């Protein structure tokens, strides 16, 4: 293998590694955010379940 081919191969492997690390970071961030949002939505639903009967009683139909 020539020095030029070794250099090109190194850059290719390095670039692919950087892309893989970034993709892993994005996937982990998205997963954590989804888990946190799921918890927040569950809390909001529970709170609305407590507040909604009082809230809707204020507006007679």
PDB file of C-alpha atoms in Angstrom:
ATOM      1  CA  UNK A   1       0.000   0.000   0.000  1.00  0.00           C
ATOM      2  CA  UNK A   2       1.367   3.365  -0.928  1.00  0.00           C
ATOM      3  CA  UNK A   3       1.521   6.299   1.449  1.00  0.00           C
ATOM      4  CA  UNK A   4      -1.162   8.054  -0.554  1.00  0.00           C
ATOM      5  CA  UNK A   5      -3.560   5.100  -0.261  1.00  0.00           C
ATOM      6  CA  UNK A   6      -2.835   4.761   3.455  1.00  0.00           C
ATOM      7  CA  UNK A   7      -3.527   8.463   3.976  1.00  0.00           C
ATOM      8  CA  UNK A   8      -6.805   8.281   2.045  1.00  0.00           C
ATOM      9  CA  UNK A   9      -7.853   5.165   3.954  1.00  0.00           C
ATOM     10  CA  UNK A  10      -7.073   6.845   7.258  1.00  0.00           C
ATOM     11  CA  UNK A  11      -9.152   9.864   6.371  1.00  0.00           C
ATOM     12  CA  UNK A  12     -12.001   7.633   5.242  1.00  0.00           C
ATOM     13  CA  UNK A  13     -11.978   5.582   8.445  1.00  0.00           C
ATOM     14  CA  UNK A  14     -11.655   8.716  10.564  1.00  0.00           C
ATOM     15  CA  UNK A  15     -14.540  10.397   8.771  1.00  0.00           C
ATOM     16  CA  UNK A  16     -16.764   7.343   9.095  1.00  0.00           C
ATOM     17  CA  UNK A  17     -15.906   7.120  12.796  1.00  0.00           C
ATOM     18  CA  UNK A  18     -16.821  10.777  13.301  1.00  0.00           C
ATOM     19  CA  UNK A  19     -20.129  10.264  11.511  1.00  0.00           C
ATOM     20  CA  UNK A  20     -20.847   7.179  13.630  1.00  0.00           C
ATOM     21  CA  UNK A  21     -20.065   8.986  16.887  1.00  0.00           C
ATOM     22  CA  UNK A  22     -22.294  11.900  15.896  1.00  0.00           C
ATOM     23  CA  UNK A  23     -25.134   9.570  14.873  1.00  0.00           C
ATOM     24  CA  UNK A  24     -24.855   7.799  18.244  1.00  0.00           C
ATOM     25  CA  UNK A  25     -24.980  11.134  20.062  1.00  0.00           C
ATOM     26  CA  UNK A  26     -28.059  12.247  18.128  1.00  0.00           C
ATOM     27  CA  UNK A  27     -29.826   8.926  18.753  1.00  0.00           C
ATOM     28  CA  UNK A  28     -29.035   9.003  22.479  1.00  0.00           C
ATOM     29  CA  UNK A  29     -30.186  12.611  22.792  1.00  0.00           C
ATOM     30  CA  UNK A  30     -33.416  11.832  20.970  1.00  0.00           C
ATOM     31  CA  UNK A  31     -34.047   8.800  23.166  1.00  0.00           C
ATOM     32  CA  UNK A  32     -33.481  10.734  26.386  1.00  0.00           C
ATOM     33  CA  UNK A  33     -35.681  13.567  25.194  1.00  0.00           C
ATOM     34  CA  UNK A  34     -38.451  11.144  24.234  1.00  0.00           C
ATOM     35  CA  UNK A  35     -38.300   9.497  27.668  1.00  0.00           C
ATOM     36  CA  UNK A  36     -38.443  12.865  29.442  1.00  0.00           C
ATOM     37  CA  UNK A  37     -41.326  14.058  27.265  1.00  0.00           C
ATOM     38  CA  UNK A  38     -43.242  10.842  27.947  1.00  0.00           C
ATOM     39  CA  UNK A  39     -42.896  11.476  31.695  1.00  0.00           C
ATOM     40  CA  UNK A  40     -43.949  15.105  31.365  1.00  0.00           C
ATOM     41  CA  UNK A  41     -46.990  14.202  29.284  1.00  0.00           C
ATOM     42  CA  UNK A  42     -48.028  11.617  31.878  1.00  0.00           C
ATOM     43  CA  UNK A  43     -47.750  14.253  34.611  1.00  0.00           C
ATOM     44  CA  UNK A  44     -49.756  16.747  32.552  1.00  0.00           C
ATOM     45  CA  UNK A  45     -52.481  14.162  31.900  1.00  0.00           C
ATOM     46  CA  UNK A  46     -52.707  13.303  35.593  1.00  0.00           C
ATOM     47  CA  UNK A  47     -52.898  16.970  36.566  1.00  0.00           C
ATOM     48  CA  UNK A  48     -55.509  17.715  33.915  1.00  0.00           C
ATOM     49  CA  UNK A  49     -57.535  14.775  35.217  1.00  0.00           C
ATOM     50  CA  UNK A  50     -57.657  16.537  38.594  1.00  0.00           C
ATOM     51  CA  UNK A  51     -58.266  20.058  37.241  1.00  0.00           C
ATOM     52  CA  UNK A  52     -60.645  19.419  34.330  1.00  0.00           C
ATOM     53  CA  UNK A  53     -63.789  18.656  36.374  1.00  0.00           C
ATOM     54  CA  UNK A  54     -63.356  21.884  38.337  1.00  0.00           C
ATOM     55  CA  UNK A  55     -62.476  23.850  35.213  1.00  0.00           C
ATOM     56  CA  UNK A  56     -65.389  22.647  33.081  1.00  0.00           C
ATOM     57  CA  UNK A  57     -67.872  23.284  35.926  1.00  0.00           C
ATOM     58  CA  UNK A  58     -67.133  26.998  35.559  1.00  0.00           C
ATOM     59  CA  UNK A  59     -68.709  27.068  32.098  1.00  0.00           C
ATOM     60  CA  UNK A  60     -72.329  25.846  32.111  1.00  0.00           C
ATOM     61  CA  UNK A  61     -73.647  24.348  28.894  1.00  0.00           C
TER      62      UNK A  61
END
